[in-house]
mmCIF file of C-alpha atoms in Angstrom:
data_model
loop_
_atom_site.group_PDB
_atom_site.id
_atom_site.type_symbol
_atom_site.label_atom_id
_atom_site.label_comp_id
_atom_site.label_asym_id
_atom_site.label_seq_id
_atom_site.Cartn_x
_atom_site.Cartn_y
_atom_site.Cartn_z
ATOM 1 C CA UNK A 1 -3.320 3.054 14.576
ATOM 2 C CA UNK A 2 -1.304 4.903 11.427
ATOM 3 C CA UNK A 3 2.125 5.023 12.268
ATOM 4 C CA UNK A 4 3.800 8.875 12.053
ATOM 5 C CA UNK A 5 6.294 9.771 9.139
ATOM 6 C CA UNK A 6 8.313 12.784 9.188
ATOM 7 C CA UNK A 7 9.165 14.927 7.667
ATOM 8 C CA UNK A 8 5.956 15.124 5.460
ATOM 9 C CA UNK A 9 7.880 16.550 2.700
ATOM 10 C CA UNK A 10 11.762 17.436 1.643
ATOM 11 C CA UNK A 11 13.427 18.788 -1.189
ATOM 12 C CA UNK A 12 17.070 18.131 -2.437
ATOM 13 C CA UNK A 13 19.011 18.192 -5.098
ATOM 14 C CA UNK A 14 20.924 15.963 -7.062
ATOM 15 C CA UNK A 15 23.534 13.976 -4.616
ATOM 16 C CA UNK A 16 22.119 14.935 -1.348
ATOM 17 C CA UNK A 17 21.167 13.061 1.037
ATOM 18 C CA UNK A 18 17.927 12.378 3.195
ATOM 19 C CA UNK A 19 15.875 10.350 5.793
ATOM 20 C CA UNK A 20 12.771 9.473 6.299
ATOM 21 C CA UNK A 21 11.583 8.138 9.635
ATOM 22 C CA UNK A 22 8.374 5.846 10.994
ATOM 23 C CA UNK A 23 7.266 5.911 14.265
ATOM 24 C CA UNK A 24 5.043 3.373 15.234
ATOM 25 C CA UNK A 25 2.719 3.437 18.848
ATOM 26 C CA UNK A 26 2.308 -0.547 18.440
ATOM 27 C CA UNK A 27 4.856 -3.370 18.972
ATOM 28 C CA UNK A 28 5.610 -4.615 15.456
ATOM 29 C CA UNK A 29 6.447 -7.527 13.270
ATOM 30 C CA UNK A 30 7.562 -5.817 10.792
ATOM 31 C CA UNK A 31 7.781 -2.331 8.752
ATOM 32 C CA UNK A 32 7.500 -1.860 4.882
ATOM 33 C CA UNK A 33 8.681 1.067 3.088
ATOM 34 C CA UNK A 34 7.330 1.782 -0.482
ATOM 35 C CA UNK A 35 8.126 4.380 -3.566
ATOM 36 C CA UNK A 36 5.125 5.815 -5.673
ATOM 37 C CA UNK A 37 5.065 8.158 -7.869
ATOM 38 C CA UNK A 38 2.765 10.262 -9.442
ATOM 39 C CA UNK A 39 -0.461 8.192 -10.829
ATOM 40 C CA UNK A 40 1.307 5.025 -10.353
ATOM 41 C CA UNK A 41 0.999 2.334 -7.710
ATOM 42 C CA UNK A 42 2.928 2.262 -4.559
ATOM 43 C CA UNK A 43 6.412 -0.018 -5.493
ATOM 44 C CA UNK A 44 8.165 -1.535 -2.914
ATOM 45 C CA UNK A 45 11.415 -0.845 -1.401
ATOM 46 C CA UNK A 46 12.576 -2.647 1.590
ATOM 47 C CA UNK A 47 10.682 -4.671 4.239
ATOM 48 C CA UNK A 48 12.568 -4.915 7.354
ATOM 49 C CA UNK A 49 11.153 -7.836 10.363
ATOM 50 C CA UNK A 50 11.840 -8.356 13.568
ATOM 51 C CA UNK A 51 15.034 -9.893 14.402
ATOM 52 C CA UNK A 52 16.896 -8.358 11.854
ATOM 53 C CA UNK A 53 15.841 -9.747 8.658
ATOM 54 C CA UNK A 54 15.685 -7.116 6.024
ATOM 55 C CA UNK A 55 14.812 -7.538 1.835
ATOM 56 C CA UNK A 56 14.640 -5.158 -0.255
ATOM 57 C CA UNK A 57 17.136 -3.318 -2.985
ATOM 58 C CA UNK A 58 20.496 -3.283 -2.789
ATOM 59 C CA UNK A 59 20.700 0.326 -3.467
ATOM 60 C CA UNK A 60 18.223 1.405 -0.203
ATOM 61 C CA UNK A 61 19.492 1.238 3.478
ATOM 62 C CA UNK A 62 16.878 1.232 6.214
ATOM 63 C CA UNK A 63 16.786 0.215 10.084
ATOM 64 C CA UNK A 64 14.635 -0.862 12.672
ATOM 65 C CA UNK A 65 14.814 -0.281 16.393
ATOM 66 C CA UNK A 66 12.588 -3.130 17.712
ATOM 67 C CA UNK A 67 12.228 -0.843 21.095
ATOM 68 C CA UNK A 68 11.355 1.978 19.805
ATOM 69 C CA UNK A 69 9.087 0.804 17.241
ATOM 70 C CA UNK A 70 10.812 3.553 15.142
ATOM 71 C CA UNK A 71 12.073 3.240 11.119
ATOM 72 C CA UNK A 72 14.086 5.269 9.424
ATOM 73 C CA UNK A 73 14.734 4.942 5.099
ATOM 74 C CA UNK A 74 18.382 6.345 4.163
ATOM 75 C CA UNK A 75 18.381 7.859 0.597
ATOM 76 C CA UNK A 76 22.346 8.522 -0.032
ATOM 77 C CA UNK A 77 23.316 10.362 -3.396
ATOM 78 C CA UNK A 78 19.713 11.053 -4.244
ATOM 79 C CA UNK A 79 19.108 10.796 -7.989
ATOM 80 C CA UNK A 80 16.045 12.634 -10.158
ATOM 81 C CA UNK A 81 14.762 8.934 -10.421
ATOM 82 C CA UNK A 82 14.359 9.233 -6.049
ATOM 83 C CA UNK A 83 11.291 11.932 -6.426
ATOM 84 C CA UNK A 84 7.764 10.502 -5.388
ATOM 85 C CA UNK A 85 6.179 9.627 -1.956
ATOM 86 C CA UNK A 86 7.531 7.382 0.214
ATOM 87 C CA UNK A 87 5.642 4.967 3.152
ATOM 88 C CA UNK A 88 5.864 3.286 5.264
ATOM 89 C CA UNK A 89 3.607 0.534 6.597
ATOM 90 C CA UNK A 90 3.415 -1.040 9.411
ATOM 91 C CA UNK A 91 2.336 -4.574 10.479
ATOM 92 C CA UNK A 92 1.700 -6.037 14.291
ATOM 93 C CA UNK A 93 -0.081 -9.192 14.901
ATOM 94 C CA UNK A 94 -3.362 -8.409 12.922
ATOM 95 C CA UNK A 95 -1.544 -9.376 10.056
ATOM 96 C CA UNK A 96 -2.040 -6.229 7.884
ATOM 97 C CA UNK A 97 -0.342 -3.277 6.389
ATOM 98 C CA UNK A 98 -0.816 -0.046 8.096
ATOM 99 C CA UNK A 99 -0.037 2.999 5.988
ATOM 100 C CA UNK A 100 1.637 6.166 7.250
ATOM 101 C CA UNK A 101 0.278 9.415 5.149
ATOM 102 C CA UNK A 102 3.793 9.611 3.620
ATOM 103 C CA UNK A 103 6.337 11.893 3.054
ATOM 104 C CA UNK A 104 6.551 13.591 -0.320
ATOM 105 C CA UNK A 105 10.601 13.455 -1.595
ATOM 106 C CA UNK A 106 11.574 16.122 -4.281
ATOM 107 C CA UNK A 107 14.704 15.684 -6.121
ATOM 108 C CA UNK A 108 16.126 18.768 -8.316
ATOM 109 C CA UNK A 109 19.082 18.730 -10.552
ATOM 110 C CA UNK B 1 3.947 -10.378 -17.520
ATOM 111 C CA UNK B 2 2.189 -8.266 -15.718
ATOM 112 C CA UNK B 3 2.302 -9.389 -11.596
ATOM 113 C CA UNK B 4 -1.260 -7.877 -10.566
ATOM 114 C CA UNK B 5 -3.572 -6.439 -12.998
ATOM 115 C CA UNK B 6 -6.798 -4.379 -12.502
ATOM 116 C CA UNK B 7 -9.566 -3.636 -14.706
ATOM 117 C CA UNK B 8 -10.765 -1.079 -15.792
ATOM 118 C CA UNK B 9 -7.939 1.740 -14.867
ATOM 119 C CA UNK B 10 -10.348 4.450 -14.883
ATOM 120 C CA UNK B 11 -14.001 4.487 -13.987
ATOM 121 C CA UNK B 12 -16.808 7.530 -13.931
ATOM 122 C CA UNK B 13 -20.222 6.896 -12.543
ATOM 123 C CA UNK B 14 -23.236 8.691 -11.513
ATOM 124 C CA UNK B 15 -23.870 8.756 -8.168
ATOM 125 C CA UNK B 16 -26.396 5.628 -7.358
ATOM 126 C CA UNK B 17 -24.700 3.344 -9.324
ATOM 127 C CA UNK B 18 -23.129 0.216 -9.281
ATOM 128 C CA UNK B 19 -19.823 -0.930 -10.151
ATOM 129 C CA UNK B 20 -17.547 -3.569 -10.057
ATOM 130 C CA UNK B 21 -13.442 -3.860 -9.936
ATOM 131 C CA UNK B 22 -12.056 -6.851 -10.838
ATOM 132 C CA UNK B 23 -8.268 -8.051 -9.729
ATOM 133 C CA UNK B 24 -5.814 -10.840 -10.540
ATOM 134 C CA UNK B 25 -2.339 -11.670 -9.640
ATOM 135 C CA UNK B 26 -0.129 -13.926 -11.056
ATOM 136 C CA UNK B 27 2.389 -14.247 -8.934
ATOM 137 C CA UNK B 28 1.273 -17.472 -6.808
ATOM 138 C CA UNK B 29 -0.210 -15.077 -3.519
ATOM 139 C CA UNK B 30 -2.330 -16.886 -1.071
ATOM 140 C CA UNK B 31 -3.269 -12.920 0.111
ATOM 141 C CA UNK B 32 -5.105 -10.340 -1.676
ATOM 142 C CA UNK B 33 -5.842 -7.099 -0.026
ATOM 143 C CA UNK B 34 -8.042 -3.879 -1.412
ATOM 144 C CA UNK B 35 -7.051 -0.624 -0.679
ATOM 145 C CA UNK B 36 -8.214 3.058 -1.006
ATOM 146 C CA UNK B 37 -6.390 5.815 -1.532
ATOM 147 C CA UNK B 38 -7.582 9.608 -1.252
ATOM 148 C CA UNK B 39 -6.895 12.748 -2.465
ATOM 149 C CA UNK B 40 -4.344 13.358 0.774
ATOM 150 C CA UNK B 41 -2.752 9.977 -1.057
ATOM 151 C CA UNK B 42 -4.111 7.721 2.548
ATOM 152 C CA UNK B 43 -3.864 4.880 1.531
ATOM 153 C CA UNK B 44 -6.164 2.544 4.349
ATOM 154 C CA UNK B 45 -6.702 -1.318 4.071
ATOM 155 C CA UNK B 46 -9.998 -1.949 3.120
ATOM 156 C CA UNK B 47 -10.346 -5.805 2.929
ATOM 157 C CA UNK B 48 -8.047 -8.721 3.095
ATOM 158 C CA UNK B 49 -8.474 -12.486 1.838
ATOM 159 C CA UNK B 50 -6.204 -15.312 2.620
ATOM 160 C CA UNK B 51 -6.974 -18.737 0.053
ATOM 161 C CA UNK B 52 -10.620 -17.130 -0.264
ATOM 162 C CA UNK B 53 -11.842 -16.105 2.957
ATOM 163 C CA UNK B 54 -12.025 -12.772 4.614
ATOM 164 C CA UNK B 55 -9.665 -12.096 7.193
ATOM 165 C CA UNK B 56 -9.719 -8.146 7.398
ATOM 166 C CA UNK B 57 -12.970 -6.266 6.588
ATOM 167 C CA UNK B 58 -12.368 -2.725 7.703
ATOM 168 C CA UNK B 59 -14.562 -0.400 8.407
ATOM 169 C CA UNK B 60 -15.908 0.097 5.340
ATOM 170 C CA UNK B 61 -19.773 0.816 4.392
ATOM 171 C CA UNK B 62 -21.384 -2.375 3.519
ATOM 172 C CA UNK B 63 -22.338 -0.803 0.174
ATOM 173 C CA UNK B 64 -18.679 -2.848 -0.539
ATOM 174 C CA UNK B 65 -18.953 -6.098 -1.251
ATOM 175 C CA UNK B 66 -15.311 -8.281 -2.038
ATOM 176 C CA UNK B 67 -15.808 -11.772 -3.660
ATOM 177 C CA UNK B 68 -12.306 -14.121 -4.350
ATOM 178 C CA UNK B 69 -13.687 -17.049 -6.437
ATOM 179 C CA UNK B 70 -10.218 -18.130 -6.230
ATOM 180 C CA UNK B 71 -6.890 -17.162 -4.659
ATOM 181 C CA UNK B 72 -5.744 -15.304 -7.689
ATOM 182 C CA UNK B 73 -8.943 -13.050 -7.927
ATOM 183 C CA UNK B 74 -10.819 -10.355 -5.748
ATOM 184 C CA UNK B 75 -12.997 -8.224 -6.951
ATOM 185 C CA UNK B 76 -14.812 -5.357 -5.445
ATOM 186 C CA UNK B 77 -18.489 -4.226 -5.938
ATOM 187 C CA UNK B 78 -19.761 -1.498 -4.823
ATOM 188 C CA UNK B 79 -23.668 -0.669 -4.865
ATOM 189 C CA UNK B 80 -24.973 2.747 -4.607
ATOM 190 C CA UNK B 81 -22.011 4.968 -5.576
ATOM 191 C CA UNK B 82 -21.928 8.207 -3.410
ATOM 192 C CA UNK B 83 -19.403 11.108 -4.096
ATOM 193 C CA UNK B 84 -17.582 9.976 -1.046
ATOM 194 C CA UNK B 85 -16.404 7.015 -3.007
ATOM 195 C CA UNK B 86 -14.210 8.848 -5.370
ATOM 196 C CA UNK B 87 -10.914 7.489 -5.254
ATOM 197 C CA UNK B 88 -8.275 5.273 -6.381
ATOM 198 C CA UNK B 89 -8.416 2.024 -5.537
ATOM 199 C CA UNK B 90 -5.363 -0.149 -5.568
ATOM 200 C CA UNK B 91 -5.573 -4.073 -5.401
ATOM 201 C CA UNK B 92 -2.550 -5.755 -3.886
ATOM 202 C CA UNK B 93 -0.898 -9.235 -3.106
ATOM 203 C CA UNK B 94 1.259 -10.990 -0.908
ATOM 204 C CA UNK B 95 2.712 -14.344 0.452
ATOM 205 C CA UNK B 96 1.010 -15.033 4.349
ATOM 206 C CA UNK B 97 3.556 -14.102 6.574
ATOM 207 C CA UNK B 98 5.294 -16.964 8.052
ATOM 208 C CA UNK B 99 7.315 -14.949 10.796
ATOM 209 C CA UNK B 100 4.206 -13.167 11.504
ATOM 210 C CA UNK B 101 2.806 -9.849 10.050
ATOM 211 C CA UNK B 102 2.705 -9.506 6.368
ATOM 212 C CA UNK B 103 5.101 -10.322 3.632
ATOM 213 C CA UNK B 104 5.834 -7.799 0.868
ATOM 214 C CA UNK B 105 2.785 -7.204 -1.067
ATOM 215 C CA UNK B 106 2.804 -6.137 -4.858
ATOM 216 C CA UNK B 107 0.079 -3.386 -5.883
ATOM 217 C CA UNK B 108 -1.673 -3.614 -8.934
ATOM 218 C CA UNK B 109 -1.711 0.130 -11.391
ATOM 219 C CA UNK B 110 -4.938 0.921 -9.496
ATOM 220 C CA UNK B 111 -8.870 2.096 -10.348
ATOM 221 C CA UNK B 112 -9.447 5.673 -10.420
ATOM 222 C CA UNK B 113 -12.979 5.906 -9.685
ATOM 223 C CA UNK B 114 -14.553 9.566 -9.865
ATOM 224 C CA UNK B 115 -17.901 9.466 -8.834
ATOM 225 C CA UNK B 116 -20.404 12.350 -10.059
#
């Protein structure tokens, strides 16, 4: 099942701040979060697993409530370079990436 | 060095054709996934291979047909295009997830297929 992102879209300007949440229905190993931009492929951010492990760039700040099944994706001091559409994805025990239908950031100077 | 690569970047058809997408990574994957992505930007698993077998076939119309001849290549053919099918189609790769679930996967630029 496609986990739910909110909001679908935002709009800030330079050095605001915003986040984007996940909400998942399933218990999960682990959620994804990914950048793409317009005509390019999805690039990704930050992968945070159950347990606490998190990757990702040192620049992007995410958590994951394990009880909730809920992720949210911090974006502090938002730069032109932010804009695009983030998701997340979801994976439980099939072992695959479920998509959310992403939430569409606009940064203005 | 490019990490996943996909040929060709753009592709029209006429509907009733047949086509094929080809994919390689060179990043060492044991995973290689297929994806579609519409014109809402959904972007839904399509297939999955782990060292050459199938592991996820969505639903997908069997008109799709994957083949890995080797864990750095999947391509996809698809017989009988319909309009449907327009789309972008984004191969992808990723280490098997050892603490279950999937490790980070790495898309390729993506196919834009417009089917008329």
């Amino acid at each position: 099942q496609q986990p739910v992102q909110s909001p679908q879209a935002v709009i800030l300007r330079e050095g605001e701040d915003a986040v984007i949440n996940c909400s998942s229905s399933k218990a999960l190993y682990s959620v994804h979060w990914y950048r793409q931009k317009h005509g390019e492929a999805p690039v990704f951010l930050m992968i945070l697993l159950k347990g606490g492990e998190q990757k990702g760039h040192e620049k992007i700040s995410a958590s994951f409530n394990e009880k909730k099944q809920q992720s949210s994706l911090y974006l502090t001091a938002s730069q032109l370079s932010y804009s695009g559409t983030y998701f997340c994805g979801t994976a439980s025990s099939a072992r695959q990436l479920t998509f959310g239908s992403g939430t569409q950031l606009t940064v203005l100077p | 060095d490019t990490a996943v690569s996909q040929t060709p970047k753009y592709l029209v058809t006429q509907m009733g054709n047949d086509k094929s997408i080809k994919c390689e990574q060179n990043l060492g994957h044991d995973t290689m996934y297929w994806y579609k992505q519409d014109s809402k930007k959904f972007l839904k698993i399509m297939f999955s291979y782990n060292n050459k077998e199938l592991i996820i076939n969505e639903t997908v119309p069997n008109r799709f047909s994957p083949k890995s001849p080797d864990k750095a290549h999947l391509n996809l053919h698809i017989n009988s295009l319909e309009l449907g099918d327009s789309a972008v189609y984004f191969c992808a790769s990723s280490q098997w997830g050892t603490s279950g679930g999937t490790d980070t996967q790495y898309f390729g630029p993506g196919t834009r297929l417009t089917v008329l």
